[in-house]
């Protein structure tokens, strides 16, 4: 026995042995924290394996630095790295408990507000077991101080140091490729900090975040108010005038933004086996009080839903890569629609059945001026309540109604559905329409989840009708982006009843619904060409908000003198006359124009330069954070620190808000309208 202990001690008295000891402790405690302190949503064997592996590469790389040094210095380096890594873990544990998200340098740097909030309650949220992350550091330091372990003073073995570094790189490559396979575009799209930690580890996340923040803040630092000149000059020349016959028609009304996940225009009136896929949405689409746009395109890039949200509520584009919300949502200045309405007496609220950290909504919505964000913490959860990214739409909307009725009116409420999301899976009990039969597995379930979404929409609309909200609200419904990507050309052709599809067809396939319903509104199908970038000016027009001094790159869809060139994020465009995809130009009937006449070329060039211009201006505004230099008259800069989306705070605020006596529930004599929400969701039976 004694000799075994001695042997162990001898090993630990070598630098390499000591290194292994630290590494193992670091590995175990990081994994322990993953499992007990965070909620990373690990599902399946591959993700489990990745989670076990992921502390190793960065650990080897960091601790391995010490192996290039000799004697005491090397031990110091290891201990300091261990301490810093432990502090980082510790800080994240606390932050996560409060915000269900990981710390980012942007948060630490920019919003003293958030850290203040944390500072106040730090004593309340700390748990004794949190300190366990320091246990190994303390014990090992003591072993060194009391000379139980001796310092190995032998010469540095660069070969071993090199091998450890190499091993770190190889393991990282393994981790990264397994992760990409499991969840592609992890770093280019950066959906959620939780994902980066789950796949690549909390220390990789730290480095990655630091690098991003550095890159972003240097562009920001180099920007000045001078850069705004080109933006303002462009707007002065290109702003469309609002339409007098619509201006202010929805003034003072409640506003609903109903987000149809991955919902494409082709689904409208689409049938499978003679059965309408989306009967409720179809009815809404052709209602005489609904303004429906049939040449409305999604314009998202990699940021998908988040790009759609950015365009809809800011009239600014997403980025060429990544997402405005994740990269700039926390730190930039915005003049978003919720903030504008908040300053006009509206109650603003976003609803979504996924974790608040996805797309960095939990931080971005504060910058956009949302008072409430009802994320998944606000809804009752059971194992069969969720599929894919979050709560099933019917269950989500039923529970959302409970909060909607508590919002003081007028309110602005955005509801983001999620069941109709790739890979379009739905449990048997919720399937009520046959799949399509293209033979493409990722495509054929699409109509089924779309049908489910349509039923959920129908249930929600009936609730609005029963409560009277239908009559005093402007209900905006839109599809955020394509559901079937261009990788499925064969299946798309089959769905559209064509032999094959051209690039033109695929461009047209990017149409999504955009509908505005309001009692008394002169409805009908409007054929103007537009896209998500144009929503905000359109809504401002209807709400009677003069946006002529705002920095918004879209134009009012109701305006008579608008530019109808619709820019796609990749620089292609569509318009009533020409559609450009890559180097190909098509005419309005979808025929490829092989050689352009000089007149045609001039027209196409004008459209191209318009497209390039709006995209580059938008990038300049976002990456330079230019709105910080410009506050439109009548607009107050958003103070993020006044918002908290923590469940207990949200509930407290709702209670406080009832004093205004203008919520639906107050109007109903304090009686809940929850019973009026009828759903056939089998899970709730
Ligand atoms: C997740 C949801 C999906 O919260 O909004 O985003 P998407 O993958 O469509 O961009
Ligand atoms: Mn989406």
XYZ file of C-alpha atoms in Angstrom, residues 101 183 185-195 259 261 300-310 321-330 352 354-365 368 373 389 416 418 421 480-481:
57
model
C -27.062 32.004 -20.965
C -25.017 20.594 -36.112
C -22.536 25.887 -39.456
C -22.053 26.070 -35.731
C -19.573 28.926 -35.865
C -20.654 30.719 -39.002
C -24.245 31.007 -37.881
C -23.645 31.099 -34.096
C -27.210 30.343 -33.096
C -26.785 30.203 -29.400
C -23.952 30.372 -26.867
C -25.357 27.212 -25.319
C -24.604 25.373 -28.543
C -44.646 34.504 -37.014
C -42.154 29.390 -38.872
C -32.834 36.185 -44.782
C -29.242 35.012 -44.774
C -27.566 32.641 -42.341
C -29.358 34.263 -39.439
C -32.662 32.767 -40.640
C -35.348 33.557 -38.044
C -33.152 36.167 -36.401
C -32.610 37.907 -39.745
C -36.347 37.929 -40.319
C -36.875 39.476 -36.895
C -34.110 42.034 -37.473
C -22.615 35.736 -42.366
C -23.774 35.066 -38.829
C -26.588 36.933 -37.169
C -27.099 40.566 -36.173
C -28.908 39.438 -33.052
C -26.153 37.169 -31.752
C -23.250 39.382 -32.783
C -24.597 42.875 -32.192
C -27.876 42.443 -30.359
C -26.373 42.985 -26.928
C -41.608 32.075 -27.922
C -37.783 27.995 -26.980
C -35.002 28.940 -24.571
C -34.470 32.691 -24.306
C -30.830 32.465 -25.295
C -31.532 31.173 -28.791
C -30.486 33.813 -31.316
C -29.502 35.872 -28.278
C -33.094 37.024 -27.979
C -32.726 37.416 -24.213
C -30.292 40.297 -24.751
C -31.383 41.610 -28.133
C -34.996 42.152 -27.140
C -35.126 46.595 -29.105
C -40.184 38.357 -23.255
C -36.862 23.583 -30.813
C -43.014 33.128 -32.726
C -41.715 26.789 -34.040
C -39.375 23.723 -38.398
C -40.046 34.009 -41.866
C -38.141 32.097 -44.553
